[in-house]
Short mmCIF file of C-alpha atoms and ligand atoms in Angstrom, two decimals:
data_model
loop_
_atom_site.label_atom_id
_atom_site.label_comp_id
_atom_site.label_asym_id
_atom_site.label_seq_id
_atom_site.Cartn_x
_atom_site.Cartn_y
_atom_site.Cartn_z
CA MET A 1 -8.65 68.87 -177.36
CA LEU A 2 -7.18 71.17 -174.51
CA ILE A 3 -9.41 74.09 -173.06
CA LEU A 4 -8.08 76.53 -170.59
CA GLY A 5 -11.05 77.24 -168.14
CA ILE A 6 -11.28 80.41 -166.09
CA GLU A 7 -13.60 81.15 -162.97
CA SER A 8 -14.12 84.08 -160.92
CA SER A 9 -17.75 84.13 -160.11
CA CYS A 10 -17.39 84.42 -156.42
CA ASP A 11 -14.30 84.38 -154.08
CA GLU A 12 -12.26 81.81 -155.75
CA THR A 13 -9.92 83.01 -158.83
CA SER A 14 -9.33 79.61 -160.45
CA ALA A 15 -7.51 78.44 -164.02
CA ALA A 16 -7.32 75.00 -165.33
CA LEU A 17 -6.31 73.09 -168.08
CA VAL A 18 -8.56 69.96 -169.19
CA GLU A 19 -8.20 67.41 -172.12
CA ASP A 20 -11.54 66.29 -173.92
CA GLY A 21 -13.59 67.48 -171.08
CA LYS A 22 -12.36 64.55 -168.42
CA THR A 23 -8.65 64.87 -167.74
CA VAL A 24 -7.95 67.42 -165.53
CA LEU A 25 -4.00 68.14 -166.45
CA SER A 26 -3.79 71.15 -163.85
CA LEU A 27 -6.14 73.29 -161.52
CA GLU A 28 -4.86 76.22 -159.84
CA THR A 29 -7.20 78.05 -157.25
CA ALA A 30 -6.44 81.24 -155.20
CA SER A 31 -9.21 82.06 -152.87
CA SER A 32 -10.07 85.46 -150.96
CA VAL A 33 -11.97 83.80 -148.35
CA ASP A 34 -9.58 85.10 -145.67
CA VAL A 35 -10.66 88.68 -146.34
CA HIS A 36 -14.36 87.84 -146.36
CA ARG A 37 -14.27 85.73 -142.87
CA LEU A 38 -13.50 89.12 -141.20
CA TYR A 39 -16.91 90.32 -142.69
CA GLY A 40 -18.93 87.22 -142.27
CA GLY A 41 -19.82 86.88 -145.89
CA VAL A 42 -18.51 87.62 -149.21
CA PHE A 43 -17.77 91.35 -149.46
CA PRO A 44 -18.00 91.98 -153.25
CA GLU A 45 -15.61 94.88 -154.13
CA MET A 46 -12.78 93.19 -152.20
CA ALA A 47 -13.33 89.90 -153.94
CA SER A 48 -12.77 91.91 -157.27
CA ARG A 49 -9.81 93.45 -156.05
CA ARG A 50 -8.37 90.09 -154.97
CA HIS A 51 -9.21 88.79 -158.52
CA ILE A 52 -7.52 91.32 -160.22
CA ASP A 53 -4.12 90.43 -158.65
CA ALA A 54 -4.64 86.80 -158.88
CA ILE A 55 -5.88 86.12 -162.13
CA LEU A 56 -3.14 86.22 -164.69
CA PRO A 57 -0.80 84.47 -162.00
CA VAL A 58 -3.55 81.50 -161.61
CA VAL A 59 -3.54 81.08 -165.37
CA ALA A 60 0.43 81.20 -165.62
CA SER A 61 0.54 78.61 -162.86
CA ALA A 62 -2.36 76.35 -164.53
CA LEU A 63 -0.23 76.13 -167.82
CA GLU A 64 3.30 75.92 -165.94
CA LYS A 65 1.66 72.80 -163.82
CA ALA A 66 0.16 71.28 -166.82
CA ARG A 67 3.51 71.67 -168.77
CA VAL A 68 1.83 72.99 -171.74
CA THR A 69 2.29 76.61 -173.27
CA SER A 70 -0.50 78.94 -174.60
CA ASP A 71 -0.01 77.15 -178.13
CA ASP A 72 -1.28 74.10 -177.16
CA ILE A 73 -4.44 75.32 -176.06
CA ASP A 74 -7.67 74.92 -178.52
CA ALA A 75 -9.79 77.41 -176.96
CA ILE A 76 -10.45 79.40 -173.50
CA ALA A 77 -13.76 78.71 -171.43
CA VAL A 78 -15.00 81.17 -168.82
CA ALA A 79 -17.72 81.49 -166.63
CA ARG A 80 -19.93 84.06 -167.52
CA GLY A 81 -22.57 83.92 -164.67
CA PRO A 82 -24.35 83.55 -162.65
CA GLY A 83 -22.46 85.37 -159.93
CA LEU A 84 -21.22 88.69 -158.83
CA ILE A 85 -20.90 90.98 -161.68
CA GLY A 86 -17.62 92.96 -160.39
CA PRO A 87 -16.21 89.23 -160.10
CA LEU A 88 -17.52 87.98 -163.51
CA LEU A 89 -16.39 90.80 -165.42
CA ILE A 90 -12.60 90.06 -164.16
CA GLY A 91 -12.67 86.67 -165.63
CA LEU A 92 -14.50 87.58 -168.30
CA GLN A 93 -12.24 90.48 -169.58
CA ALA A 94 -9.06 88.10 -168.62
CA ALA A 95 -10.65 85.52 -170.87
CA LYS A 96 -11.11 87.92 -173.75
CA GLY A 97 -7.79 89.52 -173.47
CA LEU A 98 -5.95 86.12 -173.40
CA SER A 99 -8.38 85.13 -176.53
CA ILE A 100 -7.26 88.00 -178.56
CA ALA A 101 -3.59 87.77 -177.66
CA TRP A 102 -3.31 83.99 -178.48
CA GLU A 103 -5.88 83.98 -181.14
CA LYS A 104 -8.18 81.07 -179.44
CA PRO A 105 -11.78 80.93 -179.67
CA LEU A 106 -13.83 82.19 -176.34
CA ILE A 107 -16.55 79.81 -174.82
CA GLY A 108 -19.14 81.41 -172.17
CA ILE A 109 -20.29 78.93 -169.47
CA ASN A 110 -22.74 79.14 -166.88
CA HIS A 111 -21.10 78.59 -163.75
CA VAL A 112 -24.26 76.64 -162.39
CA GLU A 113 -24.29 74.26 -165.11
CA ALA A 114 -20.81 73.54 -164.93
CA HIS A 115 -21.61 72.56 -161.19
CA LEU A 116 -23.25 69.69 -162.20
CA TYR A 117 -20.97 68.85 -164.77
CA ALA A 118 -18.56 68.43 -162.24
CA ALA A 119 -19.94 65.21 -161.21
CA LEU A 120 -19.71 63.56 -164.43
CA MET A 121 -16.56 64.30 -165.76
CA GLY A 122 -14.25 61.60 -167.07
CA LYS A 123 -17.34 59.24 -166.28
CA GLU A 124 -20.23 57.46 -168.60
CA PRO A 125 -23.54 59.26 -167.43
CA LEU A 126 -26.69 58.02 -167.27
CA PHE A 127 -29.39 60.06 -168.19
CA PRO A 128 -32.20 61.37 -167.49
CA ALA A 129 -30.88 62.13 -164.25
CA ILE A 130 -31.97 64.44 -161.42
CA GLY A 131 -29.32 66.90 -160.77
CA LEU A 132 -29.35 68.72 -157.21
CA VAL A 133 -27.19 71.63 -157.27
CA LEU A 134 -26.28 72.51 -153.39
CA SER A 135 -24.25 75.36 -153.00
CA GLY A 136 -23.74 78.62 -151.41
CA GLY A 137 -26.08 80.77 -153.81
CA HIS A 138 -28.30 77.79 -155.30
CA THR A 139 -30.47 75.01 -154.47
CA LEU A 140 -31.91 73.85 -157.50
CA MET A 141 -33.66 70.41 -158.49
CA LEU A 142 -33.37 69.87 -162.38
CA GLU A 143 -33.98 67.23 -164.62
CA ILE A 144 -31.21 66.30 -167.07
CA GLU A 145 -32.00 65.04 -170.42
CA HIS A 146 -28.51 65.37 -171.70
CA ILE A 147 -25.29 67.82 -171.11
CA GLY A 148 -26.80 71.10 -172.14
CA CYS A 149 -30.48 70.39 -171.93
CA TYR A 150 -32.26 70.57 -168.93
CA ARG A 151 -35.58 71.32 -167.06
CA LEU A 152 -36.11 73.04 -163.82
CA ILE A 153 -38.23 70.70 -161.18
CA SER A 154 -37.52 73.41 -158.26
CA ALA A 155 -35.44 75.96 -156.53
CA THR A 156 -35.20 77.37 -153.24
CA VAL A 157 -37.79 80.11 -152.38
CA ASP A 158 -35.17 82.09 -149.86
CA ASP A 159 -31.84 80.96 -149.00
CA ALA A 160 -29.68 78.47 -150.80
CA ILE A 161 -28.72 75.44 -148.42
CA GLY A 162 -25.15 76.88 -148.41
CA GLU A 163 -26.24 80.16 -147.27
CA ALA A 164 -28.44 78.68 -144.40
CA PHE A 165 -25.32 76.46 -143.47
CA ASP A 166 -23.19 79.54 -143.23
CA LYS A 167 -25.70 81.70 -141.22
CA THR A 168 -26.47 78.60 -138.83
CA ALA A 169 -22.74 78.22 -138.16
CA THR A 170 -22.37 81.90 -137.47
CA LEU A 171 -25.28 81.45 -135.00
CA LEU A 172 -23.20 78.81 -133.16
CA GLY A 173 -20.02 80.43 -133.04
CA LEU A 174 -18.06 79.05 -135.99
CA SER A 175 -16.49 81.28 -138.67
CA TYR A 176 -17.29 82.20 -142.32
CA PRO A 177 -17.89 80.21 -144.41
CA GLY A 178 -19.30 77.82 -142.08
CA GLY A 179 -20.65 74.64 -143.86
CA PRO A 180 -17.55 72.69 -143.09
CA ALA A 181 -17.09 73.56 -139.45
CA LEU A 182 -20.78 72.71 -138.89
CA GLU A 183 -20.45 69.28 -140.34
CA GLU A 184 -17.34 68.82 -138.08
CA MET A 185 -19.56 69.73 -134.96
CA ALA A 186 -22.56 67.97 -135.89
CA LYS A 187 -20.11 64.85 -135.64
CA GLN A 188 -20.09 65.36 -131.79
CA GLY A 189 -23.68 65.78 -131.61
CA ASP A 190 -26.92 64.07 -131.14
CA ALA A 191 -29.48 64.87 -133.80
CA ALA A 192 -32.21 62.98 -131.86
CA LYS A 193 -31.86 65.57 -128.86
CA ILE A 194 -33.63 68.35 -131.00
CA SER A 195 -36.52 68.19 -133.32
CA PHE A 196 -36.62 70.79 -136.06
CA SER A 197 -40.11 70.55 -138.45
CA LEU A 198 -38.74 69.57 -142.08
CA PRO A 199 -39.25 72.62 -144.58
CA LYS A 200 -42.77 73.04 -146.47
CA VAL A 201 -43.63 75.37 -149.02
CA LYS A 202 -47.35 75.97 -149.62
CA LYS A 203 -48.57 74.82 -152.86
CA ASN A 204 -45.30 73.71 -153.83
CA PRO A 205 -44.62 70.43 -152.43
CA LEU A 206 -41.08 70.33 -154.51
CA ALA A 207 -39.86 73.90 -153.62
CA PHE A 208 -36.95 74.35 -150.68
CA SER A 209 -37.11 76.92 -148.22
CA PHE A 210 -34.44 77.01 -145.57
CA SER A 211 -35.01 79.96 -143.82
CA GLY A 212 -37.72 78.75 -141.53
CA LEU A 213 -35.29 75.98 -140.55
CA LYS A 214 -32.29 78.49 -139.98
CA THR A 215 -34.81 80.77 -137.41
CA ALA A 216 -35.60 77.39 -135.54
CA ALA A 217 -32.02 77.01 -135.10
CA LEU A 218 -31.67 80.64 -134.16
CA TYR A 219 -34.19 80.32 -131.05
CA ALA A 220 -32.74 76.68 -130.29
CA VAL A 221 -29.42 78.56 -129.84
CA LYS A 222 -30.69 81.33 -128.01
CA ASN A 223 -32.50 78.77 -125.42
CA ALA A 224 -29.34 76.14 -125.41
CA ALA A 225 -26.17 76.21 -123.53
CA SER A 226 -22.96 76.14 -125.33
CA GLU A 227 -22.41 72.23 -124.75
CA GLN A 228 -25.62 71.66 -126.79
CA TYR A 229 -24.40 73.62 -129.66
CA PRO A 230 -23.27 70.43 -131.60
CA ASP A 231 -26.97 68.82 -130.99
CA ILE A 232 -28.31 71.97 -132.63
CA ALA A 233 -25.83 71.53 -135.54
CA ALA A 234 -26.78 67.72 -135.80
CA ALA A 235 -30.14 68.50 -136.11
CA PHE A 236 -29.90 71.30 -138.37
CA GLN A 237 -27.80 69.37 -140.99
CA GLU A 238 -30.21 66.01 -140.39
CA THR A 239 -33.27 67.67 -141.13
CA ALA A 240 -31.83 69.86 -144.27
CA PHE A 241 -30.49 66.64 -146.00
CA ALA A 242 -33.77 64.90 -144.80
CA ASP A 243 -35.79 67.35 -146.74
CA LEU A 244 -33.42 67.36 -149.85
CA ILE A 245 -33.80 63.53 -149.82
CA ARG A 246 -37.75 63.60 -149.42
CA LYS A 247 -38.04 65.64 -152.24
CA SER A 248 -35.83 64.04 -154.28
CA ARG A 249 -38.04 60.87 -153.39
CA LEU A 250 -41.27 62.51 -154.45
CA ALA A 251 -39.63 64.22 -157.83
CA MET A 252 -38.61 60.67 -158.80
CA GLU A 253 -42.19 59.11 -158.35
CA THR A 254 -43.28 60.81 -161.32
CA ARG A 255 -40.20 60.76 -163.50
CA SER A 256 -37.96 57.84 -165.07
CA ILE A 257 -34.72 58.49 -163.88
CA ARG A 258 -31.43 56.42 -164.07
CA SER A 259 -29.47 58.15 -161.85
CA LEU A 260 -28.46 61.19 -159.50
CA VAL A 261 -26.25 63.82 -160.31
CA PHE A 262 -24.68 66.34 -157.39
CA GLY A 263 -23.00 69.55 -157.85
CA GLY A 264 -21.95 72.60 -155.52
CA GLY A 265 -19.98 73.42 -152.24
CA VAL A 266 -22.50 71.44 -150.06
CA CYS A 267 -21.74 68.24 -152.02
CA ASN A 268 -18.16 68.25 -149.63
CA ASN A 269 -20.27 67.27 -147.01
CA GLN A 270 -19.75 63.31 -146.30
CA ARG A 271 -23.15 62.93 -144.16
CA LEU A 272 -25.07 64.11 -147.14
CA ARG A 273 -23.16 61.60 -149.22
CA THR A 274 -23.67 58.90 -146.88
CA LEU A 275 -27.65 59.82 -146.59
CA PHE A 276 -28.25 59.78 -150.07
CA LYS A 277 -26.25 56.64 -150.66
CA ASP A 278 -28.01 54.90 -147.98
CA GLU A 279 -31.51 55.93 -148.90
CA PHE A 280 -31.04 54.88 -152.72
CA PRO A 281 -28.66 52.23 -152.59
CA ASP A 282 -29.56 50.92 -156.23
CA LEU A 283 -29.73 54.02 -157.93
CA PRO A 284 -26.32 55.18 -159.58
CA GLN A 285 -25.14 58.38 -157.97
CA PHE A 286 -22.48 60.75 -159.68
CA TRP A 287 -20.73 62.74 -156.79
CA PRO A 288 -18.02 65.35 -157.75
CA ALA A 289 -14.51 64.03 -157.55
CA PRO A 290 -12.28 65.48 -154.32
CA GLY A 291 -11.63 69.26 -155.03
CA LEU A 292 -14.45 69.78 -157.67
CA SER A 293 -17.59 70.36 -155.40
CA ALA A 294 -16.81 74.04 -154.47
CA ASP A 295 -15.79 76.74 -156.99
CA ASN A 296 -13.42 75.39 -159.65
CA ALA A 297 -12.34 76.22 -163.29
CA ALA A 298 -12.03 72.61 -164.07
CA MET A 299 -15.38 72.35 -164.16
CA ILE A 300 -15.59 75.57 -166.60
CA ALA A 301 -13.10 73.92 -168.88
CA GLY A 302 -14.85 70.69 -169.01
CA LEU A 303 -18.25 71.89 -169.71
CA GLY A 304 -16.43 74.08 -172.19
CA TYR A 305 -15.10 71.09 -174.12
CA HIS A 306 -18.74 69.94 -174.79
CA GLN A 307 -20.17 73.24 -175.52
CA PHE A 308 -17.21 74.02 -178.13
CA LEU A 309 -18.03 70.69 -180.01
CA ALA A 310 -22.00 71.53 -179.86
CA SER A 311 -21.25 74.64 -181.22
CA GLY A 312 -19.30 73.34 -184.37
CA CYS A 313 -16.13 74.85 -182.83
CA LYS A 314 -17.29 78.30 -183.39
CA GLY A 315 -16.49 80.18 -180.19
CA ALA A 316 -18.40 83.01 -179.09
CA SER A 317 -18.10 86.62 -179.87
CA LEU A 318 -15.88 89.22 -178.05
CA ASP A 319 -19.03 91.20 -177.00
CA LEU A 320 -19.92 88.28 -174.72
CA GLU A 321 -21.42 89.68 -171.78
CA ALA A 322 -21.61 88.68 -167.84
CA LEU A 323 -24.93 87.41 -167.10
CA PRO A 324 -25.31 87.59 -163.35
CA ARG A 325 -28.81 85.57 -163.13
CA THR A 326 -29.36 83.68 -166.31
CA PRO A 327 -31.07 80.53 -166.28
CA PHE A 328 -29.68 77.74 -168.25
CA TRP A 329 -32.51 75.27 -168.46
CA GLN A 330 -35.46 75.32 -170.61
O1 LIG B 401 -20.05 76.00 -154.74
P1 LIG B 401 -19.53 76.78 -153.75
O2 LIG B 401 -18.28 76.80 -153.53
O3 LIG B 401 -19.95 78.32 -154.00
C1 LIG B 401 -21.20 78.89 -154.68
O4 LIG B 401 -21.13 78.72 -155.90
O5 LIG B 401 -21.78 79.17 -153.96
O6 LIG B 401 -20.50 76.57 -152.58
C2 LIG B 401 -19.93 77.18 -151.20
C3 LIG B 401 -21.16 76.53 -150.01
C4 LIG B 401 -20.75 77.53 -148.64
O7 LIG B 401 -22.14 78.04 -148.32
C5 LIG B 401 -20.31 76.57 -147.93
O8 LIG B 401 -20.29 76.41 -146.53
C6 LIG B 401 -20.98 75.47 -148.29
O9 LIG B 401 -20.84 75.50 -150.04
N1 LIG B 401 -20.20 74.00 -147.90
C7 LIG B 401 -20.86 73.03 -147.14
C8 LIG B 401 -19.68 72.03 -146.74
N2 LIG B 401 -18.28 72.78 -147.96
C9 LIG B 401 -18.40 73.80 -148.24
N3 LIG B 401 -21.87 72.74 -146.32
C10 LIG B 401 -22.02 71.84 -145.66
N4 LIG B 401 -21.15 70.89 -145.43
C11 LIG B 401 -19.58 70.98 -146.27
N5 LIG B 401 -18.48 70.10 -145.83
ZN1 LIG B 402 -20.35 78.04 -157.19
#
């Protein structure tokens, strides 16, 4: 079964063709990050304008790269949220237009759920699992019973982890989005030279909080010479990841878990992967394949396949709405 996926929830306009939820035939993505870099963060109206220009060309290019036509598609899956309302609406309207024109069923997908699916694409999952969504907009820990069935364990009470990376990177003079640049800078630094406290949330030992760590980094930067910035980057990164490890371990103490599943742009970070693999060497871990950590339409098409089958291949009605903030867990 061939699904066309469309993703436009933030600053990436993406289209993909995925066979049976596992084989990516094509993935085409246009990013407007060059514009947002000028503002130090995503400028929603600018993102919307770029989505309008890019959406149909990326779909056309995804079809061409996969060497298929609209006749070969079984359904169209689109990210309906969470995300920025303007950008979401452009992907959704494009998907609805194509659904009418090509007479194909429409599938509305939760973008964050799709981030977790990205790690499982084409693999044999091991459930129950703990899922960690680590992106620019979300930091979530969930228990995954099976694809489509999730229970929330904890979330961030303030900044998302990717957001904290981006803001700390800005303090260190790195340009937006600073996560990858901070990882690079941290390689030159010595984390042991600076000590940041592990984040704690009162009365909720599993909840995440990154704003205190970001503020600690701010004071460290104020008191440091630029030669010490790599040490600050390294200490920030080690502390943020130690926190994820500590809370994952705590969550596992009271749950019977067969694997860990990771999703979101921060999963591009190689140090994060190494730390988790070293810390839990005997626990199977599912990480997104290259190109599938950050926002992409392949994860939307892949999850779309499962959701379409689960719905008895019915598809959604054309009054499907964008949902900027809707949970996908029970
Ligand atoms: O999943 P994503 O593409 O978009 C959202 O749904 O938010 O995640 C983007 C986030 C940004 O905050 C970016 O800085 C962060 O992922 N990121 C990284 C790395 N690569 C991307 N953070 C740390 N290390 C990286 N290598
Ligand atoms: Zn995302």
